[in-house]
Short mmCIF file of C-alpha atoms in Angstrom, two decimals:
data_model
loop_
_atom_site.label_atom_id
_atom_site.label_comp_id
_atom_site.label_asym_id
_atom_site.label_seq_id
_atom_site.Cartn_x
_atom_site.Cartn_y
_atom_site.Cartn_z
CA UNK N 806 17.80 -43.58 -9.66
CA UNK N 807 17.17 -46.31 -12.27
CA UNK N 808 19.64 -47.57 -14.88
CA UNK N 809 18.19 -45.30 -17.54
CA UNK N 810 19.05 -42.34 -15.35
CA UNK N 811 22.65 -43.48 -15.21
CA UNK N 812 22.76 -43.53 -19.04
CA UNK N 813 22.12 -39.81 -19.13
CA UNK N 814 25.06 -37.73 -20.27
CA UNK N 815 26.65 -35.10 -18.11
CA UNK N 816 24.27 -32.42 -19.41
CA UNK N 817 21.25 -34.57 -18.56
CA UNK N 818 22.64 -35.39 -15.12
CA UNK N 819 23.22 -31.71 -14.52
CA UNK N 820 19.63 -31.03 -15.58
CA UNK N 821 18.32 -33.57 -13.04
CA UNK N 822 20.38 -31.92 -10.30
CA UNK N 823 18.87 -28.56 -11.18
CA UNK N 824 15.37 -30.08 -10.95
CA UNK N 825 16.05 -31.46 -7.46
CA UNK N 826 17.54 -28.16 -6.29
CA UNK N 827 14.45 -26.34 -7.56
CA UNK N 828 12.26 -28.26 -5.08
CA UNK N 829 14.42 -27.28 -2.11
CA UNK N 830 14.34 -23.63 -3.17
CA UNK N 831 10.57 -23.75 -3.65
CA UNK N 832 10.06 -25.04 -0.10
CA UNK N 833 12.33 -22.34 1.35
CA UNK N 834 10.71 -19.50 -0.61
CA UNK N 835 7.19 -20.70 0.25
CA UNK N 836 8.09 -20.78 3.95
CA UNK N 837 9.54 -17.26 3.75
CA UNK N 838 6.50 -15.99 1.85
CA UNK N 839 4.19 -17.44 4.50
CA UNK N 840 6.12 -15.70 7.28
CA UNK N 841 5.94 -12.42 5.34
CA UNK N 842 2.21 -12.91 4.72
CA UNK N 843 1.54 -13.45 8.43
CA UNK N 844 3.55 -10.34 9.27
CA UNK N 845 1.37 -8.33 6.85
CA UNK N 846 -1.83 -9.61 8.43
CA UNK N 847 -1.68 -9.98 12.20
CA UNK N 848 -0.34 -12.31 14.84
CA UNK N 849 -3.76 -13.87 15.33
CA UNK N 850 -3.91 -15.56 11.91
CA UNK N 851 -3.07 -19.30 12.09
CA UNK N 852 -0.14 -20.59 10.07
CA UNK N 853 -2.35 -23.02 8.10
CA UNK N 854 -5.48 -21.50 6.56
CA UNK N 855 -7.75 -22.64 3.76
CA UNK N 856 -6.04 -20.44 1.19
CA UNK N 857 -2.57 -21.45 2.32
CA UNK N 858 -3.62 -25.10 2.14
CA UNK N 859 -4.25 -24.54 -1.58
CA UNK N 860 -0.76 -23.09 -1.91
CA UNK N 861 0.68 -26.11 -0.09
CA UNK N 862 -1.24 -28.34 -2.49
CA UNK N 863 0.30 -26.51 -5.45
CA UNK N 864 3.77 -26.96 -3.91
CA UNK N 865 3.15 -30.72 -3.51
CA UNK N 866 1.99 -31.00 -7.12
CA UNK N 867 5.07 -29.09 -8.31
CA UNK N 868 7.41 -31.34 -6.35
CA UNK N 869 5.69 -34.54 -7.55
CA UNK N 870 5.87 -33.27 -11.14
CA UNK N 871 9.61 -32.63 -10.74
CA UNK N 872 10.33 -35.96 -9.08
CA UNK N 873 8.46 -37.84 -11.82
CA UNK N 874 10.85 -36.33 -14.34
CA UNK N 875 13.90 -37.14 -12.20
CA UNK N 876 13.03 -40.76 -11.42
CA UNK N 877 11.02 -41.86 -14.45
CA UNK N 878 12.89 -42.58 -17.68
CA UNK N 879 9.57 -42.92 -19.51
CA UNK N 880 8.59 -39.39 -18.58
CA UNK N 881 11.97 -38.08 -19.71
CA UNK N 882 11.61 -39.81 -23.06
CA UNK N 883 8.70 -37.52 -24.02
CA UNK N 884 10.68 -34.38 -23.20
CA UNK N 885 11.36 -33.37 -26.76
CA UNK N 886 12.49 -29.79 -27.41
CA UNK N 887 9.07 -28.94 -28.87
CA UNK N 888 7.23 -30.16 -25.77
CA UNK N 889 9.66 -28.40 -23.43
CA UNK N 890 9.31 -25.04 -25.19
CA UNK N 891 5.54 -25.44 -25.26
CA UNK N 892 5.60 -26.15 -21.52
CA UNK N 893 7.69 -23.05 -20.88
CA UNK N 894 5.27 -20.72 -22.67
CA UNK N 895 2.11 -22.26 -21.19
CA UNK N 896 3.49 -22.51 -17.64
CA UNK N 897 4.72 -18.91 -17.57
CA UNK N 898 1.37 -17.69 -18.87
CA UNK N 899 -0.44 -19.82 -16.28
CA UNK N 900 1.73 -18.37 -13.54
CA UNK N 901 0.92 -14.85 -14.68
CA UNK N 902 -2.81 -15.63 -14.63
CA UNK N 903 -2.68 -17.20 -11.18
CA UNK N 904 -0.78 -14.21 -9.75
CA UNK N 905 -3.75 -11.95 -10.48
CA UNK N 906 -6.39 -14.24 -8.98
CA UNK N 907 -6.11 -13.05 -5.38
CA UNK N 908 -3.91 -11.14 -2.98
CA UNK N 909 -3.13 -14.37 -1.14
CA UNK N 910 -1.83 -16.16 -4.25
CA UNK N 911 0.33 -13.19 -5.27
CA UNK N 912 2.43 -13.56 -2.11
CA UNK N 913 3.69 -16.96 -3.25
CA UNK N 914 4.13 -16.33 -6.98
CA UNK N 915 7.78 -15.31 -6.72
CA UNK N 916 8.71 -18.69 -5.19
CA UNK N 917 6.90 -20.59 -7.92
CA UNK N 918 8.49 -18.33 -10.53
CA UNK N 919 12.02 -19.15 -9.32
CA UNK N 920 11.07 -22.85 -9.22
CA UNK N 921 9.71 -22.62 -12.75
CA UNK N 922 12.85 -20.96 -14.10
CA UNK N 923 15.05 -23.64 -12.58
CA UNK N 924 12.78 -26.44 -13.83
CA UNK N 925 12.84 -24.94 -17.32
CA UNK N 926 16.65 -24.84 -17.27
CA UNK N 927 16.74 -28.48 -16.16
CA UNK N 928 14.25 -29.56 -18.82
CA UNK N 929 16.17 -27.78 -21.56
CA UNK N 930 19.41 -29.45 -20.48
CA UNK N 931 17.70 -32.86 -20.59
CA UNK N 932 15.95 -32.20 -23.91
CA UNK N 933 19.13 -30.98 -25.60
CA UNK N 934 21.61 -33.26 -23.81
CA UNK N 935 22.41 -35.31 -26.92
CA UNK N 936 23.06 -32.22 -29.00
CA UNK N 937 25.09 -30.58 -26.25
CA UNK N 938 27.23 -33.67 -25.67
CA UNK N 939 28.28 -33.72 -29.35
CA UNK N 940 29.32 -30.09 -29.38
CA UNK N 941 32.81 -28.89 -28.70
CA UNK N 942 33.36 -25.54 -27.08
CA UNK N 943 33.85 -23.92 -30.50
CA UNK N 944 30.60 -25.50 -31.69
CA UNK N 945 28.77 -24.16 -28.65
CA UNK N 946 30.13 -20.67 -29.36
CA UNK N 947 28.86 -20.90 -32.95
CA UNK N 948 25.44 -21.94 -31.65
CA UNK N 949 25.13 -18.85 -29.47
CA UNK N 950 23.58 -16.76 -32.25
CA UNK N 951 20.73 -19.18 -33.15
CA UNK N 952 20.19 -19.99 -29.47
CA UNK N 953 20.04 -16.30 -28.69
CA UNK N 954 17.57 -15.76 -31.54
CA UNK N 955 15.41 -18.58 -30.18
CA UNK N 956 15.46 -17.07 -26.72
CA UNK N 957 14.50 -13.65 -28.10
CA UNK N 958 11.67 -15.22 -30.09
CA UNK N 959 10.42 -16.99 -26.96
CA UNK N 960 10.68 -13.75 -25.00
CA UNK N 961 8.69 -11.92 -27.69
CA UNK N 962 5.98 -14.60 -27.66
CA UNK N 963 5.72 -14.44 -23.87
CA UNK N 964 5.70 -10.63 -24.00
CA UNK N 965 2.79 -10.69 -26.42
CA UNK N 966 0.83 -13.30 -24.47
CA UNK N 967 1.20 -11.46 -21.15
CA UNK N 968 0.37 -8.10 -22.70
CA UNK N 969 -2.80 -9.46 -24.30
CA UNK N 970 -3.82 -11.28 -21.12
CA UNK N 971 -3.32 -8.37 -18.72
CA UNK N 972 -4.88 -5.90 -21.17
CA UNK N 973 -8.00 -7.92 -21.93
CA UNK N 974 -8.51 -10.13 -18.87
CA UNK N 975 -6.50 -8.50 -16.08
CA UNK N 976 -7.72 -6.01 -13.50
CA UNK N 977 -7.00 -2.30 -13.66
CA UNK N 978 -4.34 -2.85 -10.99
CA UNK N 979 -2.71 -5.48 -13.25
CA UNK N 980 -2.62 -3.02 -16.14
CA UNK N 981 -1.13 -0.29 -13.96
CA UNK N 982 1.51 -2.68 -12.62
CA UNK N 983 2.50 -4.44 -15.83
CA UNK N 984 1.19 -2.75 -18.99
CA UNK N 985 0.63 1.00 -18.77
CA UNK N 986 3.36 3.51 -19.50
CA UNK N 987 4.49 5.84 -16.73
CA UNK N 988 2.60 8.76 -18.29
CA UNK N 989 -0.54 6.63 -18.51
CA UNK N 990 -0.16 5.55 -14.87
CA UNK N 991 0.21 9.13 -13.70
CA UNK N 992 -2.79 10.25 -15.78
CA UNK N 993 -5.00 7.51 -14.34
CA UNK N 994 -3.92 7.70 -10.72
CA UNK N 995 -3.55 11.47 -10.77
CA UNK N 996 -4.90 12.08 -7.30
CA UNK N 997 -1.65 13.78 -6.28
CA UNK N 998 0.92 16.22 -7.55
CA UNK N 999 4.18 17.58 -6.23
CA UNK N 1000 3.89 20.74 -4.13
CA UNK N 1001 6.41 22.93 -2.31
CA UNK N 1002 6.84 22.39 1.44
CA UNK N 1003 4.25 19.61 1.74
CA UNK N 1004 6.08 17.45 -0.87
CA UNK N 1005 2.76 16.53 -2.45
CA UNK N 1006 -0.92 17.44 -2.34
CA UNK N 1007 -4.17 16.71 -4.16
CA UNK N 1008 -4.05 17.04 -7.92
CA UNK N 1009 -6.24 19.84 -9.25
CA UNK N 1010 -6.97 17.86 -12.43
CA UNK N 1011 -8.63 14.91 -10.71
CA UNK N 1012 -12.43 14.87 -11.23
CA UNK N 1013 -13.09 14.58 -7.47
CA UNK N 1014 -10.89 17.58 -6.61
CA UNK N 1015 -11.47 21.27 -7.12
CA UNK N 1016 -9.09 23.80 -8.62
CA UNK N 1017 -7.94 24.84 -5.14
CA UNK N 1018 -6.63 21.34 -4.42
CA UNK N 1019 -9.36 20.11 -2.06
CA UNK N 1020 -11.71 17.15 -2.37
CA UNK N 1021 -15.12 18.50 -3.28
CA UNK N 1022 -16.75 21.33 -5.19
CA UNK N 1023 -15.25 24.71 -6.02
CA UNK N 1024 -14.84 27.30 -3.28
CA UNK N 1025 -16.05 30.83 -3.70
CA UNK N 1026 -13.09 33.21 -3.87
CA UNK N 1027 -13.07 35.59 -2.14
CA UNK N 1028 -15.28 34.03 0.49
CA UNK N 1029 -18.71 35.63 1.03
CA UNK N 1030 -18.98 37.67 4.23
CA UNK N 1031 -21.93 35.54 5.38
CA UNK N 1032 -20.05 32.23 4.97
CA UNK N 1033 -18.37 30.55 7.94
CA UNK N 1034 -15.77 28.21 6.46
CA UNK N 1035 -14.53 25.11 8.33
CA UNK N 1036 -11.43 23.40 6.93
CA UNK N 1037 -10.87 19.80 8.04
CA UNK N 1038 -7.23 18.73 8.29
CA UNK N 1039 -6.13 15.09 8.33
CA UNK N 1040 -5.03 12.10 6.32
CA UNK N 1041 -6.97 9.41 4.47
CA UNK N 1042 -9.57 9.15 7.24
CA UNK N 1043 -10.48 12.78 6.55
CA UNK N 1044 -10.10 12.51 2.78
CA UNK N 1045 -12.41 9.49 2.85
CA UNK N 1046 -10.32 6.71 1.32
CA UNK N 1047 -12.55 4.07 -0.26
CA UNK N 1048 -15.54 6.44 -0.22
CA UNK N 1049 -17.08 8.90 -2.65
CA UNK N 1050 -16.52 12.60 -1.91
CA UNK N 1051 -20.07 12.84 -0.62
CA UNK N 1052 -19.50 9.99 1.84
CA UNK N 1053 -16.46 11.54 3.52
CA UNK N 1054 -17.08 12.90 7.00
CA UNK N 1055 -16.53 16.60 6.04
CA UNK N 1056 -19.17 16.43 3.29
CA UNK N 1057 -21.61 14.66 5.60
CA UNK N 1058 -20.89 17.17 8.38
CA UNK N 1059 -21.90 20.01 6.08
CA UNK N 1060 -25.08 18.18 5.05
CA UNK N 1061 -26.06 17.62 8.70
CA UNK N 1062 -25.39 21.24 9.68
CA UNK N 1063 -27.49 22.42 6.74
CA UNK N 1064 -30.36 19.94 6.89
CA UNK N 1065 -30.67 19.14 10.61
CA UNK N 1066 -29.67 22.46 12.15
CA UNK N 1067 -30.44 25.02 9.44
CA UNK N 1068 -26.85 26.29 9.49
CA UNK N 1069 -26.75 26.81 5.74
CA UNK N 1070 -24.12 29.53 6.10
CA UNK N 1071 -21.57 26.91 7.26
CA UNK N 1072 -19.22 25.54 4.61
CA UNK N 1073 -17.13 22.46 5.43
CA UNK N 1074 -14.08 21.94 3.19
CA UNK N 1075 -12.31 18.58 2.99
CA UNK N 1076 -8.60 19.46 3.26
CA UNK N 1077 -7.55 15.89 4.06
CA UNK N 1078 -4.85 14.21 1.97
CA UNK N 1079 -4.03 10.50 1.97
CA UNK N 1080 -0.97 9.60 4.09
CA UNK N 1081 -0.71 13.10 5.57
CA UNK N 1082 0.52 13.23 9.15
CA UNK N 1083 0.55 16.24 11.45
CA UNK N 1084 3.92 17.16 9.86
CA UNK N 1085 2.25 17.54 6.47
CA UNK N 1086 -0.90 19.24 7.78
CA UNK N 1087 1.21 21.85 9.57
CA UNK N 1088 2.90 22.77 6.29
CA UNK N 1089 -0.41 22.53 4.40
CA UNK N 1090 -2.06 24.93 6.84
CA UNK N 1091 0.82 27.38 6.65
CA UNK N 1092 1.34 27.49 2.89
CA UNK N 1093 -2.02 26.52 1.42
CA UNK N 1094 -5.07 26.50 3.66
CA UNK N 1095 -4.57 30.02 5.02
CA UNK N 1096 -5.02 31.37 1.50
CA UNK N 1097 -8.59 30.07 1.42
CA UNK N 1098 -9.81 32.06 4.43
CA UNK N 1099 -10.84 29.42 6.97
CA UNK N 1100 -12.80 30.54 10.03
CA UNK N 1101 -12.21 27.23 11.82
CA UNK N 1102 -9.95 24.22 11.43
CA UNK N 1103 -10.74 20.73 12.74
CA UNK N 1104 -7.60 18.60 13.19
CA UNK N 1105 -8.05 14.81 13.05
CA UNK N 1106 -4.77 12.87 13.04
CA UNK N 1107 -3.70 9.49 14.39
CA UNK N 1108 -2.22 6.49 12.64
CA UNK N 1109 0.04 8.34 10.19
CA UNK N 1110 1.82 9.94 13.13
CA UNK N 1111 2.34 6.44 14.54
CA UNK N 1112 4.05 5.57 11.24
CA UNK N 1113 6.39 8.51 11.77
CA UNK N 1114 7.41 6.97 15.10
CA UNK N 1115 8.06 3.47 13.73
CA UNK N 1116 11.66 4.20 12.70
CA UNK N 1117 15.07 3.54 14.19
CA UNK N 1118 15.40 6.01 17.12
CA UNK N 1119 18.44 7.73 15.60
CA UNK N 1120 16.31 8.67 12.57
CA UNK N 1121 13.37 9.98 14.62
CA UNK N 1122 13.58 13.75 14.00
CA UNK N 1123 11.27 16.68 13.40
CA UNK N 1124 11.91 16.45 9.67
CA UNK N 1125 10.22 13.04 9.38
CA UNK N 1126 12.66 12.05 6.64
CA UNK N 1127 11.30 8.53 6.19
CA UNK N 1128 8.27 9.88 4.30
CA UNK N 1129 10.30 10.86 1.23
CA UNK N 1130 9.37 13.28 -1.53
CA UNK N 1131 6.81 13.13 -4.33
CA UNK N 1132 8.90 11.97 -7.27
CA UNK N 1133 7.24 10.46 -10.38
CA UNK N 1134 10.74 10.02 -11.83
CA UNK N 1135 11.08 7.02 -9.52
CA UNK N 1136 8.65 5.24 -11.86
CA UNK N 1137 10.50 6.35 -14.96
CA UNK N 1138 13.75 5.00 -13.58
CA UNK N 1139 12.40 1.66 -12.36
CA UNK N 1140 9.60 0.60 -14.72
CA UNK N 1141 10.59 -1.21 -17.89
CA UNK N 1142 8.35 -0.93 -20.97
CA UNK N 1143 8.50 -4.75 -21.13
CA UNK N 1144 5.57 -6.54 -19.48
CA UNK N 1145 7.73 -9.61 -18.81
CA UNK N 1146 10.52 -7.67 -17.12
CA UNK N 1147 8.08 -5.66 -15.01
CA UNK N 1148 6.18 -8.79 -14.01
CA UNK N 1149 9.33 -10.65 -12.99
CA UNK N 1150 10.81 -7.63 -11.19
CA UNK N 1151 7.65 -6.95 -9.17
CA UNK N 1152 7.02 -10.60 -8.33
CA UNK N 1153 10.59 -11.05 -7.12
CA UNK N 1154 10.36 -7.78 -5.16
CA UNK N 1155 13.22 -6.28 -7.15
CA UNK N 1156 11.13 -3.13 -7.65
CA UNK N 1157 8.04 -1.75 -5.95
CA UNK N 1158 4.71 -2.03 -7.73
CA UNK N 1159 3.44 1.30 -9.17
CA UNK N 1160 0.07 0.49 -7.61
CA UNK N 1161 1.59 1.31 -4.20
CA UNK N 1162 1.35 4.94 -3.12
CA UNK N 1163 4.75 4.82 -1.41
CA UNK N 1164 6.45 3.93 -4.70
CA UNK N 1165 5.95 7.39 -6.21
CA UNK N 1166 6.49 9.06 -2.86
CA UNK N 1167 10.05 7.77 -3.05
CA UNK N 1168 10.51 7.24 0.69
CA UNK N 1169 14.11 7.11 1.84
CA UNK N 1170 15.12 3.46 1.77
CA UNK N 1171 18.10 4.26 4.00
CA UNK N 1172 15.86 4.91 7.00
CA UNK N 1173 15.36 1.64 8.93
CA UNK N 1174 11.68 1.38 9.85
CA UNK N 1175 9.07 -1.06 11.00
CA UNK N 1176 6.62 -2.60 8.57
CA UNK N 1177 3.08 -1.48 9.27
CA UNK N 1178 2.03 -4.97 10.36
CA UNK N 1179 5.29 -5.98 12.05
CA UNK N 1180 5.47 -6.75 15.74
CA UNK N 1181 9.21 -7.40 15.42
CA UNK N 1182 10.91 -4.80 13.22
CA UNK N 1183 13.24 -6.63 10.84
CA UNK N 1184 14.92 -3.45 9.59
CA UNK N 1185 15.56 -2.14 13.11
CA UNK N 1186 17.76 -4.95 14.45
CA UNK N 1187 14.71 -7.18 15.03
CA UNK N 1188 13.58 -5.02 17.93
CA UNK N 1189 10.04 -5.22 19.24
CA UNK N 1190 7.70 -2.60 17.76
CA UNK N 1191 6.49 -1.90 21.31
CA UNK N 1192 10.02 -0.87 22.28
CA UNK N 1193 10.45 1.29 19.15
CA UNK N 1194 7.23 3.17 19.88
CA UNK N 1195 8.30 3.65 23.50
CA UNK N 1196 11.70 5.00 22.42
CA UNK N 1197 10.05 7.45 20.00
CA UNK N 1198 7.44 9.33 22.08
CA UNK N 1199 4.99 11.66 20.26
CA UNK N 1200 7.02 14.82 20.91
CA UNK N 1201 6.77 15.97 17.30
CA UNK N 1202 3.07 15.20 17.16
CA UNK N 1203 2.66 17.52 20.14
CA UNK N 1204 4.91 20.16 18.57
CA UNK N 1205 2.96 20.07 15.30
CA UNK N 1206 -0.41 20.48 17.03
CA UNK N 1207 0.91 23.35 19.14
CA UNK N 1208 2.25 25.10 16.04
CA UNK N 1209 -1.00 24.56 14.12
CA UNK N 1210 -2.84 26.18 17.00
CA UNK N 1211 -0.38 29.08 17.12
CA UNK N 1212 -0.57 29.74 13.38
CA UNK N 1213 -4.36 29.51 13.33
CA UNK N 1214 -4.77 31.76 16.36
CA UNK N 1215 -2.42 34.36 14.87
CA UNK N 1216 -4.72 34.44 11.83
CA UNK N 1217 -7.99 34.68 13.86
CA UNK N 1218 -8.97 31.10 13.06
CA UNK N 1219 -10.82 28.96 15.59
CA UNK N 1220 -9.23 25.58 16.37
CA UNK N 1221 -10.87 22.28 17.29
CA UNK N 1222 -8.93 19.08 17.96
CA UNK N 1223 -10.41 15.59 17.71
CA UNK N 1224 -9.13 12.34 19.17
CA UNK N 1225 -8.67 9.57 16.64
CA UNK N 1226 -10.97 6.55 16.57
CA UNK N 1227 -9.95 3.02 15.56
CA UNK N 1228 -11.46 -0.48 15.59
CA UNK N 1229 -9.38 -3.27 17.15
CA UNK N 1230 -11.15 -6.33 15.80
CA UNK N 1231 -11.62 -8.43 12.67
CA UNK N 1232 -12.63 -6.58 9.50
CA UNK N 1233 -12.89 -7.53 5.84
CA UNK N 1234 -9.42 -6.06 5.20
CA UNK N 1235 -6.20 -6.67 7.18
CA UNK N 1236 -6.37 -4.59 10.35
CA UNK N 1237 -3.14 -3.17 11.81
CA UNK N 1238 -5.10 -1.77 14.75
CA UNK N 1239 -5.37 -5.29 16.16
CA UNK N 1240 -1.68 -4.98 17.10
CA UNK N 1241 -1.08 -3.84 20.68
CA UNK N 1242 1.73 -1.41 19.84
CA UNK N 1243 -0.52 0.36 17.32
CA UNK N 1244 -3.30 0.68 19.88
CA UNK N 1245 -0.91 1.89 22.57
CA UNK N 1246 0.64 4.52 20.31
CA UNK N 1247 -2.73 5.92 19.19
CA UNK N 1248 -4.05 5.93 22.78
CA UNK N 1249 -0.92 7.82 23.88
CA UNK N 1250 -1.47 10.43 21.14
CA UNK N 1251 -5.15 10.76 22.01
CA UNK N 1252 -4.24 11.43 25.64
CA UNK N 1253 -1.82 14.09 24.46
CA UNK N 1254 -4.58 15.72 22.42
CA UNK N 1255 -6.79 15.91 25.52
CA UNK N 1256 -3.96 17.42 27.60
CA UNK N 1257 -3.17 19.97 24.90
CA UNK N 1258 -6.81 20.92 24.72
CA UNK N 1259 -6.73 21.81 28.42
CA UNK N 1260 -3.39 23.62 28.18
CA UNK N 1261 -4.24 25.65 25.06
CA UNK N 1262 -7.94 26.11 25.84
CA UNK N 1263 -8.82 24.32 22.61
CA UNK N 1264 -12.13 22.39 22.33
CA UNK N 1265 -11.47 18.66 21.93
CA UNK N 1266 -13.99 16.35 20.30
CA UNK N 1267 -13.42 13.16 22.28
CA UNK N 1268 -14.40 11.05 19.29
CA UNK N 1269 -12.29 8.06 20.36
CA UNK N 1270 -14.45 7.60 23.45
CA UNK N 1271 -17.69 6.87 21.61
CA UNK N 1272 -18.73 3.23 21.60
CA UNK N 1273 -21.32 3.67 18.84
CA UNK N 1274 -18.78 2.63 16.22
CA UNK N 1275 -17.69 -0.62 17.87
CA UNK N 1276 -19.11 -2.74 15.08
CA UNK N 1277 -17.38 -4.13 11.99
CA UNK N 1278 -20.13 -2.80 9.70
CA UNK N 1279 -18.80 0.72 10.29
CA UNK N 1280 -15.24 -0.10 9.22
CA UNK N 1281 -13.41 -0.96 6.00
CA UNK N 1282 -10.41 -1.84 8.14
CA UNK N 1283 -9.46 -0.74 11.65
CA UNK N 1284 -8.60 2.76 10.43
CA UNK N 1285 -10.94 3.72 7.60
CA UNK N 1286 -14.68 3.81 8.14
CA UNK N 1287 -17.50 2.92 5.79
CA UNK N 1288 -20.02 5.55 4.71
CA UNK N 1289 -22.26 4.65 7.65
CA UNK N 1290 -19.29 5.10 9.98
CA UNK N 1291 -18.39 8.54 8.65
CA UNK N 1292 -22.07 9.47 8.97
CA UNK N 1293 -21.90 8.75 12.70
CA UNK N 1294 -18.64 10.69 12.91
CA UNK N 1295 -20.24 13.69 11.21
CA UNK N 1296 -23.26 13.51 13.54
CA UNK N 1297 -20.97 13.35 16.58
CA UNK N 1298 -19.00 16.39 15.38
CA UNK N 1299 -22.13 18.39 14.53
CA UNK N 1300 -23.63 17.75 17.96
CA UNK N 1301 -20.39 18.81 19.65
CA UNK N 1302 -20.05 22.03 17.65
CA UNK N 1303 -23.64 23.06 18.26
CA UNK N 1304 -23.87 22.04 21.91
CA UNK N 1305 -20.65 23.90 22.75
CA UNK N 1306 -21.78 27.02 20.86
CA UNK N 1307 -18.70 26.94 18.63
CA UNK N 1308 -20.51 28.07 15.46
CA UNK N 1309 -22.13 31.42 14.73
CA UNK N 1310 -25.90 31.02 14.31
CA UNK N 1311 -27.48 31.58 10.91
CA UNK N 1312 -27.61 35.27 9.92
CA UNK N 1313 -31.40 35.42 10.39
CA UNK N 1314 -30.95 34.35 14.05
CA UNK N 1315 -28.35 36.99 14.95
#
C-alpha cells in the first residue's frame, strides 16, 4: 500500500480490510453457486459457459473496483459520505434489477449481495473515518439515534425503489416473490387447496377447474346412463403442466374418440394434479374420484414416484412423509411485508421463494433427500443417487397400483395402466431425465407396471415403448410434453382402447 494508505486512521484501515475480505468471500460464493447451478442442470454442462463467462466478468470488475479503492488514495479522496450513500442506493437497485434478468444470473446474486454489503460497510468506515476517530465511546453512543434514523431513511428509500421497480418493471414471478401479500399470492396462484387425505387438490375457484375439482368443464351429476366416463389419474404430465386445458392429453383423447371414432358417448375427465404420485392418486381415487362415477380409470405415473424414492432409506416408508402437507400458513410465517427483507432472504436462501410449489406444500425439512438434479445426494451423507434408488425399490409404487386396482374393481370400474414416457436428451428447459439414475428408476417402475398388468389381468398401454416421441419438439423438458406431444399420446391411447375393444361402442351400434 502507498504512504497515503498508511495515513488512514484505524477506522479507515479497518474499512480497507473489509474491502479485501469481500473479494475473497465473493470468489468463494461464486464458486459454490456455480457448483449448485451445475447440480441443478446436469452433469453434461461444462463448467465454463457463455452465461457464466459474463458472471466471471462481473466478478473481475467487482474485484478491480474494490482494489482500486484499496490501493489508490486518489480514488479514496472522492469517497465523500454523499457519494457513498448514493452508491449504496444505486448499487442495491442495480443488483435487484440484474437478479430478475435471467434464471442464470439469479443463481449468483446472493454472492454479489454479500460482497456489496461488505463493500458498503468498508466504504462507510472510510468515508466517516475522520468523524469516527474524533468520537469517544460516549459520543458514539449519542450518535446512535441519528445514525439509526439515517439507516431507517435509507431503508425506506430502498424499499420504495424496489417496490416501484418490481411492480412496474418486474415479471409476475418477481411480484409474487417480493411484492404481493400472502392473500394476493394465494388468490393469483390458486390452482390448489387443502383437502383431507390427499393433503391438497385442485382449487374449485380456478378458472381452468370445474366445481368438482378437475381440470376442464363441468361434469353432469348424476352421470347420464348413456355416458361412459374415463377418469385419468396422474401428476403434472396428466394435468398438462405448461399447456392449456384443451392441450392436455385427456382433453385431446376425448376429442379423438369423438371426432375420429364417433364415440361421442365417451367422456374423458382430467383428474391429474401437479406433483401427485401414486400415493396421492390412491387417496384421490378412494375419497374423491369414486364419487363422480367413473366407468374406467387410466393410471399414468412415473417421475413423482421416483421422487418418493430419493430419500434416506430409513425415511422410505408407505406414508411418503417427505411430501409434506398443504399449508399456506408457511407463507404467512416466512414472508415479510417488506420488499427489501423478502428480496434479501430469498436471494440468500434464508427462505424459500413463494413461486415454488414446494414452499406452500411445507415438505418436511427433517427428511434427508436428494435434489432432483443431484447425482450425489448432499443431504444423504453424499451418497450416490444410483445407490439411494437401489436401496429404495418401488415396493410402495407396486402396492399403490395394486390397491388402486382392488378399489376400482370392487366398484365395477375398469382399470388401464400406462407405462411412463420420458425424453433423455437436450431440451429447452433443464432435463432431469438425462441423469442415469432417473432413467433407471423410471425403467424399473415401467417394468413393474408390465408385470402387474400380467398378474392382475389389467390392460397396459406400453406408451414408453413408442419411438414416435423421440424428438425435442415434442417435449418442454424430459418429463412434460408439448401440445404436439400430448396429441401423439392421446392418439396412441385411443388406438389402444379401440383395438383392444376396451370401450363400449356408441349406443346406435349396440
